[in-house]
Amino acid sequence: MLTKGNENRVQSEIVCIEDLVPKGHLLRKIDAAVDFTKIYEIVEELYCKDNGRPSTDPVVLFKTAIIQHLYGISSLRRTAEEISLNVAYRWFLGYSLMERTPHFTTLSNNFCHRFTEETVERVFNWILSEINKAGYLSPEAVFIDGTHIKANANMKKAVKKAIPEAAKVYGEQLLEEINKDRDDHGKNPFDDNNDKPPKEKIVSQSATDPECGVFHKGEHKKCFAYAAQTACDKNGYVLDVTLNPGNVHDSVAFDGLYDKLCEAFPEMRYVVADAGYKTPWIAKRVIDDGRIPVLPYKRPMGKDGFFRPYEFVYDEYYDCVLCPENSVLKYATTTREGYRQFKSDSDICQNCPSRYKCTENKNCVKTVEKHVWTDYLELVEDYRHTPPLRKLYEHRKETIERVFADAKEKCAMRFTYLKGLTRNLGWVRLKFAAMNLKKYAIHRWHFCDFFTLCLFSRLFSVPA
């Protein structure tokens, strides 16, 4: 019992690698789900046919990336080692037990210099199209959210730098609305300020990766990060993703992702997002496009013990605001940011019994601001109280939140070793492509099992 058995380390056996991989292995399901020879068409223009040394099979390179992201392997070096040792990985790539697998430098060089952002995007879209052809894609309701990925940069190596503020994509449209509103109230219009240089702001920039941004929220430790704006359908398939510096707010990064979704999925009807996207511009843009924004309740800002903004009611007929004490706040002006300002009479507010809950202004003047696109936010509130849309919003935790949880816990997307927006965007796309492929393969496999079971029960059913 305590004696050690023979060690058959040098014993030779005749085995078939096909027999060593279990029939229900995940890589078998993925291999049967799609035809990987499509990759040859995608990368054909990147290879020279007439001369040059023999190249590594591009299908092998992309399958290697799928293995890396699918099993959450942190680096290509580690992935190359795992492929050399793992029988299932060798079978998936088409290598025998004794055949030499690609070196990690070959993998790294191809993904750094040959497979550009466009190529990776085409592979991502190809996998998505295969899912759509099979009928598993449901883009009628799209769930949008952002998550932060820690960058490969040290906060101690940060420099202060003045950069121009980014122009708002809706700046011209908002200025037109503001000038029209000011003209209706007898105010002079604002100029477009095209000749003036843009305002600058001081930000912390990484000395090693200048394209990332500082992220600090709540109890999170301040760090350099990237923000991945992601959209998925009700089945959890990632439809598209954009990458931005970590200091870009979700509502600002929304337009880039939304433009791509509108182009790729014109049948999209519902846009489901969290409270960070509940801004006048997003509500206006989605509604004007004929779609319905599904956004949650957003707690109004203000000091504790003071009146809430919704207690100041706007009277559209008289174009004024009524305070909780039924006093009138008259229109004063419309600011360049798009807010109508209504101000109270100081003589009335001075003797108001509720002034301590209303304003701390030394002149006893209460100012209430209403955006020129407030009507769209009120329409969003009406949508929010609709039972079907309220139920649709509850699916966020099962869709986009689940996507982020799986990406970070199972696919190692909490941090990145790469530098730059372009390389990290390709890295994120490959990760989501692998997740889509895994989900599709499992769905397809379960459907085949269910179909086989139904056919078996029909063939061998006993008549009544």
Short mmCIF file of C-alpha atoms in Angstrom, two decimals:
data_model
loop_
_atom_site.label_atom_id
_atom_site.label_comp_id
_atom_site.label_asym_id
_atom_site.label_seq_id
_atom_site.Cartn_x
_atom_site.Cartn_y
_atom_site.Cartn_z
CA MET A 1 0.00 0.00 0.00
CA LEU A 2 2.82 2.42 0.80
CA THR A 3 5.02 1.35 -2.07
CA LYS A 4 5.15 3.56 -5.13
CA GLY A 5 3.93 2.12 -8.41
CA ASN A 6 5.81 2.07 -11.64
CA GLU A 7 6.22 5.41 -13.41
CA ASN A 8 5.40 4.94 -17.09
CA ARG A 9 6.96 8.21 -18.20
CA VAL A 10 8.85 6.83 -21.16
CA GLN A 11 6.28 4.32 -22.32
CA SER A 12 5.23 4.70 -25.96
CA GLU A 13 1.56 4.40 -26.91
CA ILE A 14 -0.37 4.69 -30.13
CA VAL A 15 -3.17 7.20 -29.45
CA CYS A 16 -5.43 9.44 -31.51
CA ILE A 17 -5.77 13.02 -30.31
CA GLU A 18 -9.42 12.92 -31.40
CA ASP A 19 -10.11 10.31 -28.71
CA LEU A 20 -8.45 12.36 -25.97
CA VAL A 21 -10.87 15.31 -26.17
CA PRO A 22 -14.28 14.70 -24.48
CA LYS A 23 -17.30 14.77 -26.76
CA GLY A 24 -18.98 17.57 -24.81
CA HIS A 25 -15.91 19.80 -24.51
CA LEU A 26 -16.52 23.52 -25.07
CA LEU A 27 -13.96 23.73 -27.88
CA ARG A 28 -15.79 20.95 -29.74
CA LYS A 29 -18.99 22.97 -29.55
CA ILE A 30 -17.23 26.09 -30.81
CA ASP A 31 -15.52 24.21 -33.64
CA ALA A 32 -18.88 22.88 -34.82
CA ALA A 33 -20.66 26.23 -34.50
CA VAL A 34 -18.95 28.24 -37.28
CA ASP A 35 -16.82 27.64 -40.35
CA PHE A 36 -13.43 29.15 -39.49
CA THR A 37 -12.28 29.07 -43.12
CA LYS A 38 -14.13 32.39 -43.48
CA ILE A 39 -11.10 33.97 -41.80
CA TYR A 40 -9.05 33.28 -44.94
CA GLU A 41 -11.33 35.65 -46.90
CA ILE A 42 -11.10 38.33 -44.21
CA VAL A 43 -7.28 38.39 -44.07
CA GLU A 44 -6.54 37.52 -47.71
CA GLU A 45 -5.34 41.00 -48.62
CA LEU A 46 -2.88 41.03 -45.70
CA TYR A 47 -0.77 38.19 -47.09
CA CYS A 48 1.52 38.03 -50.13
CA LYS A 49 0.86 35.08 -52.46
CA ASP A 50 3.88 35.26 -54.75
CA ASN A 51 6.90 35.42 -52.45
CA GLY A 52 7.99 35.48 -48.85
CA ARG A 53 8.48 32.80 -46.21
CA PRO A 54 5.69 30.35 -45.26
CA SER A 55 3.39 32.04 -42.74
CA THR A 56 1.52 30.71 -39.74
CA ASP A 57 -2.04 29.77 -40.57
CA PRO A 58 -4.26 32.84 -39.81
CA VAL A 59 -7.02 30.53 -38.58
CA VAL A 60 -4.59 29.20 -35.98
CA LEU A 61 -3.72 32.75 -34.92
CA PHE A 62 -7.34 33.77 -34.40
CA LYS A 63 -8.21 30.49 -32.70
CA THR A 64 -5.29 31.13 -30.36
CA ALA A 65 -6.75 34.54 -29.50
CA ILE A 66 -10.13 32.90 -28.86
CA ILE A 67 -8.49 30.43 -26.47
CA GLN A 68 -6.71 33.26 -24.65
CA HIS A 69 -9.84 35.35 -24.11
CA LEU A 70 -12.19 32.44 -23.58
CA TYR A 71 -10.18 30.99 -20.70
CA GLY A 72 -8.97 34.31 -19.27
CA ILE A 73 -5.27 33.76 -19.95
CA SER A 74 -3.46 36.99 -19.17
CA SER A 75 -0.81 37.09 -21.93
CA LEU A 76 0.06 35.60 -25.32
CA ARG A 77 3.28 34.16 -23.85
CA ARG A 78 1.27 32.22 -21.30
CA THR A 79 -1.25 31.23 -23.99
CA ALA A 80 1.52 29.76 -26.17
CA GLU A 81 2.73 27.67 -23.21
CA GLU A 82 -0.79 26.42 -22.43
CA ILE A 83 -1.39 25.45 -26.06
CA SER A 84 1.81 23.42 -26.10
CA LEU A 85 0.72 21.44 -23.01
CA ASN A 86 -3.07 21.18 -23.38
CA VAL A 87 -4.43 18.37 -25.57
CA ALA A 88 -7.78 20.06 -26.15
CA TYR A 89 -6.09 23.26 -27.31
CA ARG A 90 -3.91 21.29 -29.73
CA TRP A 91 -6.96 19.51 -31.13
CA PHE A 92 -8.80 22.83 -31.59
CA LEU A 93 -5.86 24.32 -33.50
CA GLY A 94 -5.28 21.16 -35.56
CA TYR A 95 -1.87 20.18 -34.13
CA SER A 96 -0.79 16.66 -33.28
CA LEU A 97 0.73 15.71 -29.93
CA MET A 98 4.31 15.98 -31.17
CA GLU A 99 3.91 18.89 -33.58
CA ARG A 100 5.54 22.19 -32.70
CA THR A 101 3.07 24.98 -31.89
CA PRO A 102 3.60 28.67 -32.79
CA HIS A 103 5.97 30.72 -30.69
CA PHE A 104 4.45 33.57 -28.71
CA THR A 105 6.51 36.16 -30.63
CA THR A 106 4.77 35.03 -33.83
CA LEU A 107 1.39 35.56 -32.18
CA SER A 108 2.37 38.93 -30.74
CA ASN A 109 3.91 40.23 -33.97
CA ASN A 110 0.81 39.39 -36.02
CA PHE A 111 -1.63 41.03 -33.63
CA CYS A 112 0.58 44.11 -33.27
CA HIS A 113 1.46 44.76 -36.91
CA ARG A 114 -0.72 42.72 -39.27
CA PHE A 115 -4.20 42.30 -37.81
CA THR A 116 -5.33 45.91 -37.67
CA GLU A 117 -8.38 47.36 -35.95
CA GLU A 118 -10.36 46.94 -39.17
CA THR A 119 -9.48 43.24 -39.44
CA VAL A 120 -10.47 42.52 -35.85
CA GLU A 121 -13.74 44.40 -36.38
CA ARG A 122 -14.49 42.32 -39.48
CA VAL A 123 -13.92 39.11 -37.49
CA PHE A 124 -16.20 40.41 -34.73
CA ASN A 125 -18.93 41.31 -37.24
CA TRP A 126 -18.56 37.95 -39.01
CA ILE A 127 -19.24 36.04 -35.79
CA LEU A 128 -22.19 38.34 -35.07
CA SER A 129 -23.60 37.74 -38.56
CA GLU A 130 -23.39 33.96 -38.04
CA ILE A 131 -25.37 34.36 -34.81
CA ASN A 132 -27.91 36.53 -36.61
CA LYS A 133 -28.32 34.00 -39.44
CA ALA A 134 -29.05 31.29 -36.89
CA GLY A 135 -31.83 33.44 -35.41
CA TYR A 136 -30.33 33.98 -31.95
CA LEU A 137 -29.85 37.76 -32.26
CA SER A 138 -32.63 40.05 -31.02
CA PRO A 139 -31.61 43.72 -31.49
CA GLU A 140 -35.10 45.19 -31.02
CA ALA A 141 -34.17 46.11 -27.44
CA VAL A 142 -30.53 47.18 -26.92
CA PHE A 143 -28.95 47.44 -23.47
CA ILE A 144 -26.13 50.00 -23.19
CA ASP A 145 -23.66 50.58 -20.37
CA GLY A 146 -20.01 51.36 -19.76
CA THR A 147 -17.34 49.62 -17.70
CA HIS A 148 -13.81 50.66 -16.77
CA ILE A 149 -10.68 48.65 -17.54
CA LYS A 150 -7.58 49.45 -15.52
CA ALA A 151 -4.78 50.65 -17.80
CA ASN A 152 -1.14 49.60 -17.75
CA ALA A 153 -0.05 52.92 -16.26
CA ASN A 154 1.15 54.11 -12.86
CA MET A 155 -0.52 57.09 -11.16
CA LYS A 156 2.91 58.12 -9.83
CA LYS A 157 4.05 58.73 -13.41
CA ALA A 158 1.44 61.36 -14.20
CA VAL A 159 1.97 64.84 -15.59
CA LYS A 160 -0.35 67.82 -15.62
CA LYS A 161 -1.29 68.95 -19.09
CA ALA A 162 -3.67 71.54 -20.54
CA ILE A 163 -5.85 70.13 -23.31
CA PRO A 164 -8.71 71.80 -25.22
CA GLU A 165 -12.22 70.83 -24.17
CA ALA A 166 -13.94 68.57 -26.67
CA ALA A 167 -16.75 70.23 -28.61
CA LYS A 168 -20.20 68.79 -28.00
CA VAL A 169 -21.64 66.93 -30.97
CA TYR A 170 -24.95 68.68 -30.47
CA GLY A 171 -23.43 72.15 -29.94
CA GLU A 172 -24.79 73.73 -33.13
CA GLN A 173 -28.26 72.28 -32.65
CA LEU A 174 -28.39 73.42 -29.03
CA LEU A 175 -27.20 76.94 -29.91
CA GLU A 176 -29.94 77.19 -32.54
CA GLU A 177 -32.56 76.20 -29.96
CA ILE A 178 -31.14 78.67 -27.42
CA ASN A 179 -31.12 81.60 -29.85
CA LYS A 180 -34.68 80.82 -30.92
CA ASP A 181 -35.79 80.78 -27.29
CA ARG A 182 -33.96 84.03 -26.54
CA ASP A 183 -35.51 85.63 -29.62
CA ASP A 184 -38.99 84.59 -28.46
CA HIS A 185 -38.32 86.36 -25.16
CA GLY A 186 -36.83 89.49 -26.75
CA LYS A 187 -33.21 88.65 -25.87
CA ASN A 188 -30.21 89.10 -28.13
CA PRO A 189 -28.89 85.83 -29.62
CA PHE A 190 -25.49 84.38 -28.77
CA ASP A 191 -22.76 84.29 -31.40
CA ASP A 192 -21.33 80.94 -32.49
CA ASN A 193 -17.80 81.69 -31.15
CA ASN A 194 -16.15 79.97 -34.10
CA ASP A 195 -13.26 82.45 -34.07
CA LYS A 196 -12.48 82.00 -30.39
CA PRO A 197 -10.02 79.26 -29.36
CA PRO A 198 -11.57 76.39 -27.40
CA LYS A 199 -11.36 76.46 -23.63
CA GLU A 200 -8.62 74.43 -22.04
CA LYS A 201 -8.73 72.29 -18.93
CA ILE A 202 -5.93 70.87 -16.80
CA VAL A 203 -5.90 67.07 -16.59
CA SER A 204 -3.55 64.38 -15.29
CA GLN A 205 -2.01 62.46 -18.16
CA SER A 206 0.02 59.28 -17.98
CA ALA A 207 3.63 59.56 -19.10
CA THR A 208 3.63 55.93 -20.34
CA ASP A 209 0.15 55.72 -21.89
CA PRO A 210 -1.16 59.21 -22.75
CA GLU A 211 -4.38 57.87 -24.30
CA CYS A 212 -5.88 56.56 -21.05
CA GLY A 213 -7.62 58.77 -18.48
CA VAL A 214 -7.95 59.11 -14.70
CA PHE A 215 -10.86 57.19 -13.22
CA HIS A 216 -12.10 57.82 -9.67
CA LYS A 217 -15.60 56.99 -8.50
CA GLY A 218 -16.93 56.34 -5.02
CA GLU A 219 -14.73 53.98 -3.05
CA HIS A 220 -12.67 52.98 -6.08
CA LYS A 221 -8.99 53.79 -5.92
CA LYS A 222 -7.90 56.53 -8.33
CA CYS A 223 -6.20 54.98 -11.33
CA PHE A 224 -5.63 55.31 -15.05
CA ALA A 225 -8.25 53.41 -17.02
CA TYR A 226 -10.17 52.96 -20.25
CA ALA A 227 -13.96 53.07 -20.52
CA ALA A 228 -15.63 50.47 -22.74
CA GLN A 229 -19.08 51.52 -23.95
CA THR A 230 -20.88 48.26 -24.72
CA ALA A 231 -24.26 47.28 -26.17
CA CYS A 232 -25.94 43.88 -26.05
CA ASP A 233 -29.33 42.38 -26.90
CA LYS A 234 -31.77 40.62 -24.59
CA ASN A 235 -29.95 37.29 -25.10
CA GLY A 236 -26.65 38.74 -23.88
CA TYR A 237 -24.87 38.88 -27.26
CA VAL A 238 -22.54 41.89 -27.51
CA LEU A 239 -23.61 43.98 -30.53
CA ASP A 240 -20.79 46.52 -30.53
CA VAL A 241 -18.27 48.29 -28.34
CA THR A 242 -16.33 51.56 -28.35
CA LEU A 243 -13.36 52.51 -26.20
CA ASN A 244 -12.64 55.90 -24.60
CA PRO A 245 -10.28 57.31 -21.95
CA GLY A 246 -11.40 56.56 -18.42
CA ASN A 247 -12.22 60.21 -17.65
CA VAL A 248 -14.91 60.44 -20.37
CA HIS A 249 -18.43 60.29 -18.92
CA ASP A 250 -20.83 57.65 -20.20
CA SER A 251 -23.28 60.26 -21.49
CA VAL A 252 -20.50 61.88 -23.56
CA ALA A 253 -19.32 58.57 -25.03
CA PHE A 254 -22.88 57.51 -25.87
CA ASP A 255 -23.05 59.12 -29.32
CA GLY A 256 -20.15 57.17 -30.81
CA LEU A 257 -21.69 53.81 -29.90
CA TYR A 258 -25.25 54.88 -30.74
CA ASP A 259 -24.23 55.97 -34.26
CA LYS A 260 -22.76 52.54 -34.99
CA LEU A 261 -25.81 50.74 -33.60
CA CYS A 262 -28.20 52.81 -35.72
CA GLU A 263 -26.22 51.96 -38.84
CA ALA A 264 -25.90 48.24 -38.11
CA PHE A 265 -29.33 47.60 -36.55
CA PRO A 266 -32.01 49.90 -38.00
CA GLU A 267 -34.69 47.65 -36.47
CA MET A 268 -33.60 48.77 -32.98
CA ARG A 269 -36.64 50.14 -31.12
CA TYR A 270 -35.76 50.38 -27.40
CA VAL A 271 -32.58 51.83 -25.88
CA VAL A 272 -32.15 50.69 -22.28
CA ALA A 273 -29.51 52.42 -20.15
CA ASP A 274 -28.86 53.48 -16.56
CA ALA A 275 -29.27 56.87 -14.91
CA GLY A 276 -25.88 58.09 -16.15
CA TYR A 277 -27.36 58.41 -19.65
CA LYS A 278 -30.44 60.38 -18.54
CA THR A 279 -29.54 63.72 -20.12
CA PRO A 280 -31.68 66.07 -22.23
CA TRP A 281 -29.60 65.48 -25.36
CA ILE A 282 -29.73 61.65 -25.21
CA ALA A 283 -33.48 61.71 -24.53
CA LYS A 284 -34.05 64.12 -27.43
CA ARG A 285 -31.87 62.24 -29.89
CA VAL A 286 -33.36 58.80 -29.23
CA ILE A 287 -36.96 60.07 -29.28
CA ASP A 288 -36.42 62.14 -32.44
CA ASP A 289 -35.08 58.98 -34.13
CA GLY A 290 -38.42 57.29 -33.50
CA ARG A 291 -37.11 55.06 -30.72
CA ILE A 292 -37.99 54.78 -27.04
CA PRO A 293 -35.37 55.45 -24.33
CA VAL A 294 -35.87 53.27 -21.27
CA LEU A 295 -34.15 55.11 -18.42
CA PRO A 296 -34.59 54.78 -14.63
CA TYR A 297 -35.53 57.23 -11.92
CA LYS A 298 -32.73 59.68 -11.20
CA ARG A 299 -32.60 61.20 -7.74
CA PRO A 300 -32.78 65.00 -7.99
CA MET A 301 -29.74 66.91 -6.85
CA GLY A 302 -29.98 69.34 -3.97
CA LYS A 303 -29.31 69.90 -0.29
CA ASP A 304 -31.04 67.87 2.38
CA GLY A 305 -34.00 69.67 3.91
CA PHE A 306 -34.52 71.92 0.86
CA PHE A 307 -37.32 71.81 -1.66
CA ARG A 308 -36.76 69.36 -4.50
CA PRO A 309 -36.62 70.62 -8.11
CA TYR A 310 -39.86 68.83 -9.04
CA GLU A 311 -41.73 70.92 -6.42
CA PHE A 312 -41.19 74.00 -8.60
CA VAL A 313 -43.83 73.59 -11.31
CA TYR A 314 -43.49 75.15 -14.75
CA ASP A 315 -46.60 76.84 -16.15
CA GLU A 316 -46.33 76.61 -19.93
CA TYR A 317 -49.25 78.97 -20.63
CA TYR A 318 -47.88 81.88 -18.60
CA ASP A 319 -44.21 80.87 -19.09
CA CYS A 320 -43.37 81.02 -15.41
CA VAL A 321 -42.57 78.76 -12.48
CA LEU A 322 -44.70 78.34 -9.35
CA CYS A 323 -42.89 77.67 -6.08
CA PRO A 324 -44.32 75.47 -3.26
CA GLU A 325 -45.74 78.64 -1.65
CA ASN A 326 -47.55 79.50 -4.93
CA SER A 327 -45.35 82.49 -5.67
CA VAL A 328 -44.44 83.28 -9.29
CA LEU A 329 -40.87 83.06 -10.60
CA LYS A 330 -40.61 85.05 -13.84
CA TYR A 331 -38.41 84.30 -16.84
CA ALA A 332 -35.00 86.02 -16.62
CA THR A 333 -32.77 84.65 -19.40
CA THR A 334 -31.59 81.56 -21.29
CA THR A 335 -27.96 80.61 -20.65
CA ARG A 336 -25.44 79.42 -23.21
CA GLU A 337 -25.68 75.94 -21.67
CA GLY A 338 -29.35 75.77 -22.66
CA TYR A 339 -31.07 76.47 -19.34
CA ARG A 340 -33.96 78.89 -18.92
CA GLN A 341 -33.61 80.80 -15.67
CA PHE A 342 -36.63 81.87 -13.64
CA LYS A 343 -36.12 84.23 -10.72
CA SER A 344 -38.34 85.18 -7.81
CA ASP A 345 -39.24 88.59 -6.39
CA SER A 346 -36.91 89.38 -3.49
CA ASP A 347 -39.60 91.39 -1.66
CA ILE A 348 -41.89 88.35 -1.60
CA CYS A 349 -39.17 85.84 -0.70
CA GLN A 350 -37.84 88.02 2.11
CA ASN A 351 -40.98 87.47 4.16
CA CYS A 352 -41.66 83.88 3.01
CA PRO A 353 -42.02 81.39 5.92
CA SER A 354 -40.36 78.63 3.84
CA ARG A 355 -37.34 80.65 2.73
CA TYR A 356 -34.96 78.55 4.85
CA LYS A 357 -35.98 75.50 2.77
CA CYS A 358 -35.79 77.35 -0.54
CA THR A 359 -32.68 79.48 -0.95
CA GLU A 360 -29.61 80.77 0.86
CA ASN A 361 -29.17 83.69 -1.52
CA LYS A 362 -28.22 86.85 0.39
CA ASN A 363 -30.55 88.91 -1.84
CA CYS A 364 -33.43 86.52 -1.12
CA VAL A 365 -33.78 85.59 -4.81
CA LYS A 366 -34.57 82.01 -5.78
CA THR A 367 -33.34 80.91 -9.24
CA VAL A 368 -34.86 77.86 -10.95
CA GLU A 369 -33.38 76.44 -14.15
CA LYS A 370 -35.28 74.44 -16.78
CA HIS A 371 -33.51 73.05 -19.85
CA VAL A 372 -34.89 73.90 -23.28
CA TRP A 373 -35.21 70.14 -23.88
CA THR A 374 -36.93 69.40 -20.56
CA ASP A 375 -40.02 68.15 -22.40
CA TYR A 376 -38.05 65.15 -23.62
CA LEU A 377 -37.06 64.22 -20.07
CA GLU A 378 -40.69 64.45 -18.99
CA LEU A 379 -41.59 62.12 -21.85
CA VAL A 380 -38.93 59.69 -20.64
CA GLU A 381 -40.57 59.77 -17.21
CA ASP A 382 -43.89 58.80 -18.81
CA TYR A 383 -42.18 55.86 -20.53
CA ARG A 384 -40.62 54.80 -17.24
CA HIS A 385 -44.00 54.28 -15.59
CA THR A 386 -45.25 52.04 -18.42
CA PRO A 387 -45.41 48.43 -17.08
CA PRO A 388 -43.83 46.72 -20.16
CA LEU A 389 -40.90 49.17 -20.21
CA ARG A 390 -40.43 48.90 -16.46
CA LYS A 391 -40.21 45.14 -16.88
CA LEU A 392 -37.77 45.60 -19.78
CA TYR A 393 -35.45 47.72 -17.63
CA GLU A 394 -35.32 44.96 -15.01
CA HIS A 395 -33.50 42.77 -17.57
CA ARG A 396 -30.39 45.00 -17.38
CA LYS A 397 -28.96 42.92 -14.56
CA GLU A 398 -29.43 39.76 -16.62
CA THR A 399 -27.95 41.17 -19.83
CA ILE A 400 -25.35 43.95 -19.90
CA GLU A 401 -24.40 43.60 -16.23
CA ARG A 402 -23.94 39.87 -16.73
CA VAL A 403 -21.77 40.52 -19.79
CA PHE A 404 -19.44 42.72 -17.74
CA ALA A 405 -19.36 40.23 -14.86
CA ASP A 406 -18.38 37.34 -17.15
CA ALA A 407 -15.83 39.47 -19.01
CA LYS A 408 -14.06 40.50 -15.82
CA GLU A 409 -14.36 37.33 -13.77
CA LYS A 410 -13.92 34.67 -16.47
CA CYS A 411 -12.15 36.45 -19.34
CA ALA A 412 -9.66 38.64 -17.42
CA MET A 413 -10.92 42.06 -18.51
CA ARG A 414 -10.31 43.85 -15.21
CA PHE A 415 -7.00 45.27 -16.45
CA THR A 416 -4.99 45.40 -19.65
CA TYR A 417 -1.28 45.07 -20.39
CA LEU A 418 -1.58 46.84 -23.74
CA LYS A 419 -1.13 50.55 -24.36
CA GLY A 420 -3.12 52.87 -26.61
CA LEU A 421 -6.77 53.09 -27.63
CA THR A 422 -6.35 51.21 -30.92
CA ARG A 423 -4.64 48.14 -29.50
CA ASN A 424 -6.94 47.96 -26.48
CA LEU A 425 -10.05 48.31 -28.66
CA GLY A 426 -8.94 45.31 -30.72
CA TRP A 427 -8.21 43.43 -27.50
CA VAL A 428 -11.70 44.16 -26.14
CA ARG A 429 -13.37 43.26 -29.46
CA LEU A 430 -11.61 39.88 -29.56
CA LYS A 431 -12.68 39.25 -25.98
CA PHE A 432 -16.34 39.98 -26.72
CA ALA A 433 -16.13 38.01 -29.98
CA ALA A 434 -14.93 34.97 -27.99
CA MET A 435 -17.77 35.46 -25.48
CA ASN A 436 -20.34 35.70 -28.30
CA LEU A 437 -18.93 32.58 -29.91
CA LYS A 438 -19.07 30.65 -26.64
CA LYS A 439 -22.68 31.65 -25.98
CA TYR A 440 -23.70 30.83 -29.55
CA ALA A 441 -21.98 27.43 -29.48
CA ILE A 442 -23.70 26.48 -26.21
CA HIS A 443 -27.12 27.64 -27.45
CA ARG A 444 -26.65 25.74 -30.69
CA TRP A 445 -25.48 22.59 -28.90
CA HIS A 446 -28.44 22.63 -26.50
CA PHE A 447 -30.83 23.11 -29.39
CA CYS A 448 -29.34 20.10 -31.23
CA ASP A 449 -29.62 17.98 -28.07
CA PHE A 450 -33.24 19.06 -27.59
CA PHE A 451 -34.06 18.36 -31.25
CA THR A 452 -32.44 14.90 -31.03
CA LEU A 453 -34.37 14.12 -27.84
CA CYS A 454 -37.67 15.16 -29.44
CA LEU A 455 -36.93 13.07 -32.54
CA PHE A 456 -35.97 10.06 -30.42
CA SER A 457 -39.12 10.30 -28.32
CA ARG A 458 -41.29 10.61 -31.46
CA LEU A 459 -39.70 7.56 -33.11
CA PHE A 460 -39.98 5.32 -30.10
CA SER A 461 -43.20 6.63 -28.60
CA VAL A 462 -45.83 4.03 -27.81
CA PRO A 463 -49.23 4.78 -29.42
CA ALA A 464 -52.14 5.23 -27.04
#
